[in-house]
Amino acid sequence: MAPNTRTSTPPPVRRRSPLLLLGPAFVAAIAYVDPGNVAANITAGARYGFLLVWVLVLASAMSVLIQYQSAKLGLVTDKSLPALLGDRLPRPARLAYWAQAELVSAATDLAEVIGGALALYLLFGLPLPIGGLIVGVVSMIMLGLQARRRQRSFEFVIMGLLAVITIGFLTGLVINPPAAGDVLGGLTPRFAGTDSVLVAASMLGATVMPHAIYLHSSLVLDRHGTGHDPSVRRRLLKATRLDVLLALAVAGLVNIALLLLAAESLRGQPGTDSIEGAHAAIATAFGPGVALVFAIGLLASGLASTSVGAYAGSEIMAGLIHRRIPLVLRRLVTLLPALVLLSVGIEPTWALVLSQVVLSFGIPFALVPLVALTGSSRVMGELRNGPALRVVSVLVIAAIIALNLALLFLTLTGL
């Protein structure tokens, strides 16, 4: 069997409730609530208050649009986005494209391992390199479920961790909710200097994740199989819309809650634009119990997201260069750079924010081909995206590229 092929025997879909078809989007949604999100959103709230709420609202809406298109591409074509690109690109272009995708994947791994290590430091006082190693080992165990094709079990584990993340990051906000007027004021698009653009780009990179765009088209195939007749495919697409809406609504709620928590309770306090400082401030403001729940949520975020990130990297490699290595081995290899950085004493929260900026620059490389393929009648047939969706998708790409160019210009000119 070729590295990027899958079984053509689909599971019985007609007799199943739409709720039983949910799951792939919840795995993809973990990418939207990883430790990079925590760092970017806490930094945004602690530094700028409610100024950048609009960035998260816009990014969350974009994520629903994008992830559905990725899942739709997989269900209609029976191939993942990386596999479709691997079939179409000449070898030099394919290798170059794979290299940038691997760079994005490396930035993702860095954020996830550092976040999990930070959580273990906050919970148990473990040195960051030791915590990073533990996160890597636990993620290997989790990946073993997927590697043995226990896809549903893997989904249940990830969804359970998503529930822990949600509780961990919403608790403080429930105790001390912000004023509605402050939140509404943050919906007006604006910036406050170069650094706010950098933070906004990191928020965008943390919310619309390139590796999740590549992965979702694979997740639906691993879950639902291939070779469906048109009526079953339409049923799966309907269930997928519900899956994406529910999963990304949860992820969007968590992201916005993190920013609002920092804006309401942490702004102006020294050190609160770092995760460690935010944890200490939360303990002071709400007590050690809430701080403990926050740290547990951060740990769940690191463990879940690092497993999903390794899964995505494996699918990218299989699709683009037609090579597949065991997930556990890949996790071991990609773990090493994060452990090195933790060992040399890099400032963890700022490293997380910068990793999200790298991800932001990788978004167009995933989005442009996704929109082109889902809008092609040759690829999608009668299920190609309609004119309205194609126009909105192009506007989304233009907005992301414009933000990245503005970030580059402001940084280089020092404005």
Tab-separated table of C-alpha atoms in Angstrom, residues 12-388:
chain	number	residue	atom	x	y	z
A	12	PRO	CA	-21.768	2.002	7.597
A	13	VAL	CA	-22.937	5.615	7.568
A	14	ARG	CA	-26.613	5.557	6.584
A	15	ARG	CA	-27.826	4.048	9.841
A	16	ARG	CA	-25.719	6.197	12.140
A	17	SER	CA	-26.906	9.304	13.986
A	18	PRO	CA	-25.122	12.504	12.922
A	19	LEU	CA	-23.845	12.830	16.497
A	20	LEU	CA	-22.015	9.509	16.132
A	21	LEU	CA	-20.226	10.896	13.077
A	22	LEU	CA	-18.688	13.771	15.059
A	23	GLY	CA	-15.038	13.680	16.056
A	24	PRO	CA	-12.525	14.675	13.358
A	25	ALA	CA	-13.128	18.405	13.822
A	26	PHE	CA	-12.611	18.085	17.578
A	27	VAL	CA	-9.170	16.609	16.923
A	28	ALA	CA	-8.369	19.442	14.507
A	29	ALA	CA	-9.725	21.962	17.030
A	30	ILE	CA	-6.968	21.035	19.487
A	31	ALA	CA	-4.604	22.939	17.193
A	32	TYR	CA	-6.663	26.058	17.971
A	33	VAL	CA	-6.249	25.798	21.765
A	34	ASP	CA	-2.596	24.805	22.044
A	35	PRO	CA	-0.074	26.496	24.397
A	36	GLY	CA	0.787	28.996	21.679
A	37	ASN	CA	-2.783	30.261	21.905
A	38	VAL	CA	-2.458	30.587	25.662
A	39	ALA	CA	0.729	32.650	25.348
A	40	ALA	CA	-0.521	34.837	22.491
A	41	ASN	CA	-3.923	35.552	24.040
A	42	ILE	CA	-2.642	36.204	27.553
A	43	THR	CA	0.045	38.493	26.142
A	44	ALA	CA	-2.586	40.366	24.109
A	45	GLY	CA	-4.923	40.841	27.051
A	46	ALA	CA	-2.239	41.714	29.606
A	47	ARG	CA	-0.566	44.300	27.327
A	48	TYR	CA	-3.484	45.789	25.439
A	49	GLY	CA	-6.601	44.968	27.410
A	50	PHE	CA	-9.599	44.464	25.124
A	51	LEU	CA	-7.955	46.110	22.099
A	52	LEU	CA	-7.464	42.891	20.092
A	53	VAL	CA	-10.706	41.052	20.826
A	54	TRP	CA	-11.693	41.647	17.195
A	55	VAL	CA	-8.682	39.658	15.989
A	56	LEU	CA	-9.858	36.538	17.815
A	57	VAL	CA	-13.470	36.903	16.718
A	58	LEU	CA	-12.397	37.294	13.094
A	59	ALA	CA	-9.877	34.451	13.316
A	60	SER	CA	-12.449	32.124	14.885
A	61	ALA	CA	-14.915	32.834	12.066
A	62	MET	CA	-12.142	32.207	9.534
A	63	SER	CA	-11.292	28.896	11.183
A	64	VAL	CA	-14.823	27.531	10.700
A	65	LEU	CA	-14.748	28.414	7.016
A	66	ILE	CA	-11.271	26.977	6.508
A	67	GLN	CA	-11.604	23.719	8.429
A	68	TYR	CA	-14.855	22.817	6.717
A	69	GLN	CA	-13.240	23.271	3.326
A	70	SER	CA	-10.351	21.010	4.325
A	71	ALA	CA	-12.710	18.276	5.527
A	72	LYS	CA	-14.895	18.691	2.432
A	73	LEU	CA	-11.863	18.321	0.165
A	74	GLY	CA	-10.972	15.004	1.784
A	75	LEU	CA	-14.508	13.597	1.676
A	76	VAL	CA	-15.137	14.565	-1.963
A	77	THR	CA	-11.769	13.553	-3.437
A	78	ASP	CA	-10.869	10.652	-1.109
A	79	LYS	CA	-7.441	12.265	-0.744
A	80	SER	CA	-5.835	14.600	1.749
A	81	LEU	CA	-4.693	18.112	0.854
A	82	PRO	CA	-0.989	17.129	1.045
A	83	ALA	CA	-1.629	14.083	-1.163
A	84	LEU	CA	-3.420	16.181	-3.797
A	85	LEU	CA	-0.536	18.649	-3.832
A	86	GLY	CA	1.972	15.810	-3.997
A	87	ASP	CA	0.217	14.487	-7.106
A	88	ARG	CA	0.240	17.874	-8.851
A	89	LEU	CA	3.555	19.542	-8.021
A	90	PRO	CA	6.788	18.717	-9.869
A	91	ARG	CA	9.498	17.216	-7.693
A	92	PRO	CA	11.540	20.412	-6.975
A	93	ALA	CA	8.428	22.408	-6.096
A	94	ARG	CA	7.081	19.515	-4.055
A	95	LEU	CA	10.274	19.287	-1.997
A	96	ALA	CA	10.367	23.051	-1.429
A	97	TYR	CA	6.716	23.058	-0.404
A	98	TRP	CA	7.349	20.161	1.972
A	99	ALA	CA	10.294	22.041	3.519
A	100	GLN	CA	8.159	25.065	4.409
A	101	ALA	CA	5.414	22.807	5.740
A	102	GLU	CA	7.952	21.027	7.939
A	103	LEU	CA	9.191	24.402	9.229
A	104	VAL	CA	5.633	25.235	10.219
A	105	SER	CA	5.308	21.824	11.849
A	106	ALA	CA	8.537	22.418	13.775
A	107	ALA	CA	7.211	25.744	15.090
A	108	THR	CA	4.060	23.942	16.171
A	109	ASP	CA	6.031	21.259	18.012
A	110	LEU	CA	8.092	23.917	19.750
A	111	ALA	CA	5.009	25.672	21.114
A	112	GLU	CA	3.321	22.496	22.257
A	113	VAL	CA	6.276	20.966	24.084
A	114	ILE	CA	7.236	24.246	25.750
A	115	GLY	CA	3.642	24.757	26.886
A	116	GLY	CA	3.401	21.294	28.383
A	117	ALA	CA	6.775	21.730	30.088
A	118	LEU	CA	5.607	25.046	31.556
A	119	ALA	CA	2.505	23.356	32.929
A	120	LEU	CA	4.563	20.658	34.659
A	121	TYR	CA	6.821	23.368	36.093
A	122	LEU	CA	3.802	25.235	37.459
A	123	LEU	CA	2.221	22.066	38.853
A	124	PHE	CA	5.245	20.228	40.242
A	125	GLY	CA	8.260	22.519	39.947
A	126	LEU	CA	9.914	20.242	37.381
A	127	PRO	CA	12.799	21.710	35.352
A	128	LEU	CA	11.612	22.667	31.872
A	129	PRO	CA	13.787	20.141	29.972
A	130	ILE	CA	12.498	17.291	32.163
A	131	GLY	CA	8.935	18.492	31.710
A	132	GLY	CA	9.406	18.657	27.936
A	133	LEU	CA	10.711	15.087	27.914
A	134	ILE	CA	7.702	13.870	29.906
A	135	VAL	CA	5.317	15.634	27.514
A	136	GLY	CA	7.058	13.940	24.593
A	137	VAL	CA	6.841	10.475	26.167
A	138	VAL	CA	3.142	10.823	27.031
A	139	SER	CA	2.380	12.064	23.525
A	140	MET	CA	4.105	8.986	22.094
A	141	ILE	CA	1.777	6.783	24.139
A	142	MET	CA	-1.241	8.692	22.864
A	143	LEU	CA	-0.014	8.437	19.276
A	144	GLY	CA	0.214	4.687	19.716
A	145	LEU	CA	-3.603	4.602	19.708
A	146	GLN	CA	-3.815	6.254	16.312
A	147	ALA	CA	-0.893	4.277	14.897
A	148	ARG	CA	-2.793	1.059	15.649
A	149	ARG	CA	-5.782	2.510	13.738
A	150	ARG	CA	-7.838	2.964	16.877
A	151	GLN	CA	-9.067	6.255	15.479
A	152	ARG	CA	-12.200	6.491	17.586
A	153	SER	CA	-10.261	5.825	20.797
A	154	PHE	CA	-7.769	8.521	19.834
A	155	GLU	CA	-10.644	10.943	19.196
A	156	PHE	CA	-12.193	10.189	22.599
A	157	VAL	CA	-8.886	10.867	24.367
A	158	ILE	CA	-8.434	14.163	22.514
A	159	MET	CA	-12.039	15.231	23.142
A	160	GLY	CA	-11.612	14.467	26.844
A	161	LEU	CA	-8.507	16.634	26.955
A	162	LEU	CA	-10.402	19.383	25.123
A	163	ALA	CA	-13.016	19.296	27.884
A	164	VAL	CA	-10.256	19.674	30.502
A	165	ILE	CA	-8.758	22.583	28.542
A	166	THR	CA	-12.131	24.320	28.356
A	167	ILE	CA	-12.780	24.007	32.084
A	168	GLY	CA	-9.218	25.005	32.952
A	169	PHE	CA	-9.257	28.203	30.943
A	170	LEU	CA	-12.861	29.303	31.552
A	171	THR	CA	-12.905	29.014	35.346
A	172	GLY	CA	-11.247	32.355	36.095
A	173	LEU	CA	-13.439	34.181	33.598
A	174	VAL	CA	-16.622	32.766	35.127
A	175	ILE	CA	-15.526	33.973	38.557
A	176	ASN	CA	-14.646	37.489	37.355
A	177	PRO	CA	-16.452	38.279	34.059
A	178	PRO	CA	-15.644	41.522	32.217
A	179	ALA	CA	-18.114	44.310	31.544
A	180	ALA	CA	-20.056	43.882	28.307
A	181	GLY	CA	-19.143	47.401	27.193
A	182	ASP	CA	-15.421	46.648	27.410
A	183	VAL	CA	-15.831	43.493	25.335
A	184	LEU	CA	-17.917	45.251	22.691
A	185	GLY	CA	-15.345	48.039	22.530
A	186	GLY	CA	-12.726	45.480	21.569
A	187	LEU	CA	-14.662	44.521	18.435
A	188	THR	CA	-13.552	47.678	16.577
A	189	PRO	CA	-10.558	46.792	14.335
A	190	ARG	CA	-7.483	48.831	15.312
A	191	PHE	CA	-3.879	48.519	16.509
A	192	ALA	CA	-1.623	50.397	18.915
A	193	GLY	CA	1.843	50.328	17.363
A	194	THR	CA	4.209	47.735	15.894
A	195	ASP	CA	4.207	45.411	18.876
A	196	SER	CA	0.420	45.114	18.818
A	197	VAL	CA	0.645	44.027	15.153
A	198	LEU	CA	3.210	41.390	16.147
A	199	VAL	CA	0.911	40.114	18.888
A	200	ALA	CA	-2.077	40.167	16.496
A	201	ALA	CA	-0.095	38.132	13.958
A	202	SER	CA	0.798	35.633	16.676
A	203	MET	CA	-2.874	35.399	17.667
A	204	LEU	CA	-3.826	34.775	14.053
A	205	GLY	CA	-1.089	32.176	13.630
A	206	ALA	CA	-2.181	30.488	16.840
A	207	THR	CA	-5.856	30.453	15.868
A	208	VAL	CA	-5.781	29.585	12.153
A	209	MET	CA	-3.193	26.797	12.268
A	210	PRO	CA	-1.558	25.624	9.014
A	211	HIS	CA	-1.009	22.058	10.190
A	212	ALA	CA	-4.695	21.765	11.113
A	213	ILE	CA	-5.601	22.818	7.562
A	214	TYR	CA	-3.434	20.038	6.148
A	215	LEU	CA	-4.595	17.479	8.723
A	216	HIS	CA	-8.388	17.812	8.667
A	217	SER	CA	-8.636	16.362	5.167
A	218	SER	CA	-6.803	13.291	6.488
A	219	LEU	CA	-8.816	13.001	9.690
A	220	VAL	CA	-12.137	12.590	7.873
A	221	LEU	CA	-10.648	9.834	5.710
A	222	ASP	CA	-9.186	7.969	8.679
A	223	ARG	CA	-12.539	8.208	10.439
A	224	HIS	CA	-15.081	7.708	7.637
A	225	GLY	CA	-13.121	5.772	4.989
A	226	THR	CA	-13.251	6.326	1.237
A	227	GLY	CA	-15.307	5.199	-1.751
A	228	HIS	CA	-18.683	6.509	-0.594
A	229	ASP	CA	-21.600	6.827	-2.996
A	230	PRO	CA	-23.019	10.360	-3.530
A	231	SER	CA	-25.886	10.065	-1.045
A	232	VAL	CA	-23.598	8.893	1.754
A	233	ARG	CA	-21.063	11.568	0.909
A	234	ARG	CA	-23.716	14.277	1.249
A	235	ARG	CA	-24.733	12.861	4.615
A	236	LEU	CA	-21.123	12.960	5.739
A	237	LEU	CA	-20.742	16.540	4.553
A	238	LYS	CA	-23.818	17.548	6.541
A	239	ALA	CA	-22.449	15.857	9.665
A	240	THR	CA	-19.071	17.487	9.043
A	241	ARG	CA	-20.613	20.967	9.020
A	242	LEU	CA	-22.071	20.277	12.469
A	243	ASP	CA	-18.778	18.768	13.627
A	244	VAL	CA	-16.804	21.842	12.553
A	245	LEU	CA	-19.290	24.353	13.985
A	246	LEU	CA	-19.397	22.686	17.402
A	247	ALA	CA	-15.664	22.016	17.677
A	248	LEU	CA	-14.540	25.450	16.518
A	249	ALA	CA	-17.175	27.162	18.668
A	250	VAL	CA	-15.593	25.529	21.717
A	251	ALA	CA	-12.090	26.472	20.560
A	252	GLY	CA	-13.125	30.056	19.809
A	253	LEU	CA	-14.783	30.378	23.214
A	254	VAL	CA	-11.618	29.192	24.956
A	255	ASN	CA	-9.405	31.627	23.021
A	256	ILE	CA	-11.631	34.627	23.624
A	257	ALA	CA	-11.976	33.665	27.302
A	258	LEU	CA	-8.192	33.652	27.722
A	259	LEU	CA	-7.864	37.158	26.302
A	260	LEU	CA	-10.792	38.473	28.352
A	261	LEU	CA	-9.393	36.921	31.529
A	262	ALA	CA	-6.041	38.600	30.978
A	263	ALA	CA	-7.621	41.919	29.988
A	264	GLU	CA	-9.932	42.007	33.009
A	265	SER	CA	-7.728	40.576	35.744
A	266	LEU	CA	-4.089	40.753	34.657
A	267	ARG	CA	-3.615	44.033	32.767
A	268	GLY	CA	-1.075	46.354	34.342
A	269	GLN	CA	0.283	43.762	36.743
A	270	PRO	CA	4.022	43.185	36.345
A	271	GLY	CA	5.010	39.982	34.571
A	272	THR	CA	1.505	39.005	33.519
A	273	ASP	CA	2.379	38.953	29.816
A	274	SER	CA	4.078	35.608	30.508
A	275	ILE	CA	2.351	32.339	31.362
A	276	GLU	CA	4.255	31.994	34.640
A	277	GLY	CA	3.362	35.555	35.641
A	278	ALA	CA	-0.247	35.056	34.616
A	279	HIS	CA	-0.429	31.878	36.715
A	280	ALA	CA	0.945	33.725	39.744
A	281	ALA	CA	-1.470	36.622	39.242
A	282	ILE	CA	-4.405	34.213	38.872
A	283	ALA	CA	-3.400	32.564	42.150
A	284	THR	CA	-3.308	35.965	43.843
A	285	ALA	CA	-6.598	37.166	42.344
A	286	PHE	CA	-8.664	33.969	42.531
A	287	GLY	CA	-6.827	31.650	44.887
A	288	PRO	CA	-4.628	28.560	44.412
A	289	GLY	CA	-7.569	26.380	43.347
A	290	VAL	CA	-8.272	28.371	40.190
A	291	ALA	CA	-4.542	28.611	39.455
A	292	LEU	CA	-4.320	24.814	39.747
A	293	VAL	CA	-7.189	24.342	37.299
A	294	PHE	CA	-5.495	26.773	34.893
A	295	ALA	CA	-2.217	24.822	35.035
A	296	ILE	CA	-4.047	21.512	34.480
A	297	GLY	CA	-5.747	23.039	31.434
A	298	LEU	CA	-2.349	24.133	30.113
A	299	LEU	CA	-0.966	20.616	30.602
A	300	ALA	CA	-3.923	19.066	28.778
A	301	SER	CA	-3.387	21.586	25.979
A	302	GLY	CA	0.271	20.639	25.608
A	303	LEU	CA	-0.337	16.889	25.677
A	304	ALA	CA	-3.223	16.935	23.209
A	305	SER	CA	-1.724	19.415	20.777
A	306	THR	CA	1.687	17.785	20.596
A	307	SER	CA	0.041	14.479	19.635
A	308	VAL	CA	-2.101	16.126	16.962
A	309	GLY	CA	0.914	18.059	15.666
A	310	ALA	CA	2.951	14.899	15.166
A	311	TYR	CA	-0.020	13.273	13.432
A	312	ALA	CA	-0.239	16.272	11.070
A	313	GLY	CA	3.466	16.187	10.303
A	314	SER	CA	3.248	12.528	9.381
A	315	GLU	CA	0.378	13.181	6.961
A	316	ILE	CA	2.221	16.125	5.384
A	317	MET	CA	5.287	13.972	4.745
A	318	ALA	CA	3.269	11.071	3.365
A	319	GLY	CA	1.304	13.256	0.993
A	320	LEU	CA	4.074	15.497	-0.317
A	321	ILE	CA	7.131	13.255	-0.524
A	322	HIS	CA	5.426	9.860	-0.338
A	323	ARG	CA	7.324	8.740	2.739
A	324	ARG	CA	5.778	7.643	5.999
A	325	ILE	CA	7.731	7.003	9.172
A	326	PRO	CA	6.200	5.653	12.389
A	327	LEU	CA	4.392	8.354	14.347
A	328	VAL	CA	6.283	7.554	17.536
A	329	LEU	CA	9.649	7.854	15.757
A	330	ARG	CA	8.605	11.157	14.237
A	331	ARG	CA	7.565	12.425	17.655
A	332	LEU	CA	11.008	11.512	18.997
A	333	VAL	CA	12.826	13.373	16.209
A	334	THR	CA	10.704	16.524	16.402
A	335	LEU	CA	10.955	16.573	20.193
A	336	LEU	CA	14.713	17.194	20.168
A	337	PRO	CA	14.738	20.873	19.023
A	338	ALA	CA	12.268	21.849	21.727
A	339	LEU	CA	14.330	20.070	24.404
A	340	VAL	CA	17.488	21.850	23.198
A	341	LEU	CA	15.817	25.268	23.401
A	342	LEU	CA	14.444	24.501	26.857
A	343	SER	CA	17.898	23.400	27.988
A	344	VAL	CA	19.636	26.612	26.877
A	345	GLY	CA	17.232	28.750	28.886
A	346	ILE	CA	15.097	30.468	26.239
A	347	GLU	CA	12.286	32.623	27.689
A	348	PRO	CA	9.318	30.250	27.267
A	349	THR	CA	6.364	32.596	26.732
A	350	TRP	CA	8.109	34.826	24.179
A	351	ALA	CA	9.326	31.715	22.341
A	352	LEU	CA	5.695	30.604	22.175
A	353	VAL	CA	4.570	33.951	20.756
A	354	LEU	CA	7.323	33.992	18.116
A	355	SER	CA	6.499	30.424	17.102
A	356	GLN	CA	2.956	31.564	16.398
A	357	VAL	CA	4.264	34.357	14.163
A	358	VAL	CA	6.087	31.697	12.114
A	359	LEU	CA	2.804	29.809	11.848
A	360	SER	CA	1.050	32.960	10.669
A	361	PHE	CA	3.449	33.239	7.722
A	362	GLY	CA	2.748	29.585	6.872
A	363	ILE	CA	-1.023	30.036	6.638
A	364	PRO	CA	-1.171	31.292	3.001
A	365	PHE	CA	0.847	28.276	1.806
A	366	ALA	CA	-1.900	26.019	3.140
A	367	LEU	CA	-4.870	28.250	2.340
A	368	VAL	CA	-4.156	29.210	-1.274
A	369	PRO	CA	-4.069	25.613	-2.595
A	370	LEU	CA	-7.028	24.632	-0.392
A	371	VAL	CA	-9.202	27.394	-1.839
A	372	ALA	CA	-7.985	26.696	-5.374
A	373	LEU	CA	-8.730	22.962	-5.128
A	374	THR	CA	-12.138	23.280	-3.431
A	375	GLY	CA	-13.136	25.857	-6.047
A	376	SER	CA	-12.130	23.632	-8.977
A	377	SER	CA	-14.862	21.727	-10.819
A	378	ARG	CA	-12.195	19.360	-12.149
A	379	VAL	CA	-11.289	18.356	-8.588
A	380	MET	CA	-14.629	18.667	-6.792
A	381	GLY	CA	-17.162	18.143	-9.580
A	382	GLU	CA	-20.617	19.444	-8.730
A	383	LEU	CA	-19.570	19.839	-5.079
A	384	ARG	CA	-17.096	22.632	-5.818
A	385	ASN	CA	-17.434	25.748	-3.680
A	386	GLY	CA	-20.025	28.248	-4.870
A	387	PRO	CA	-19.167	31.806	-5.988
A	388	ALA	CA	-19.946	33.403	-2.603
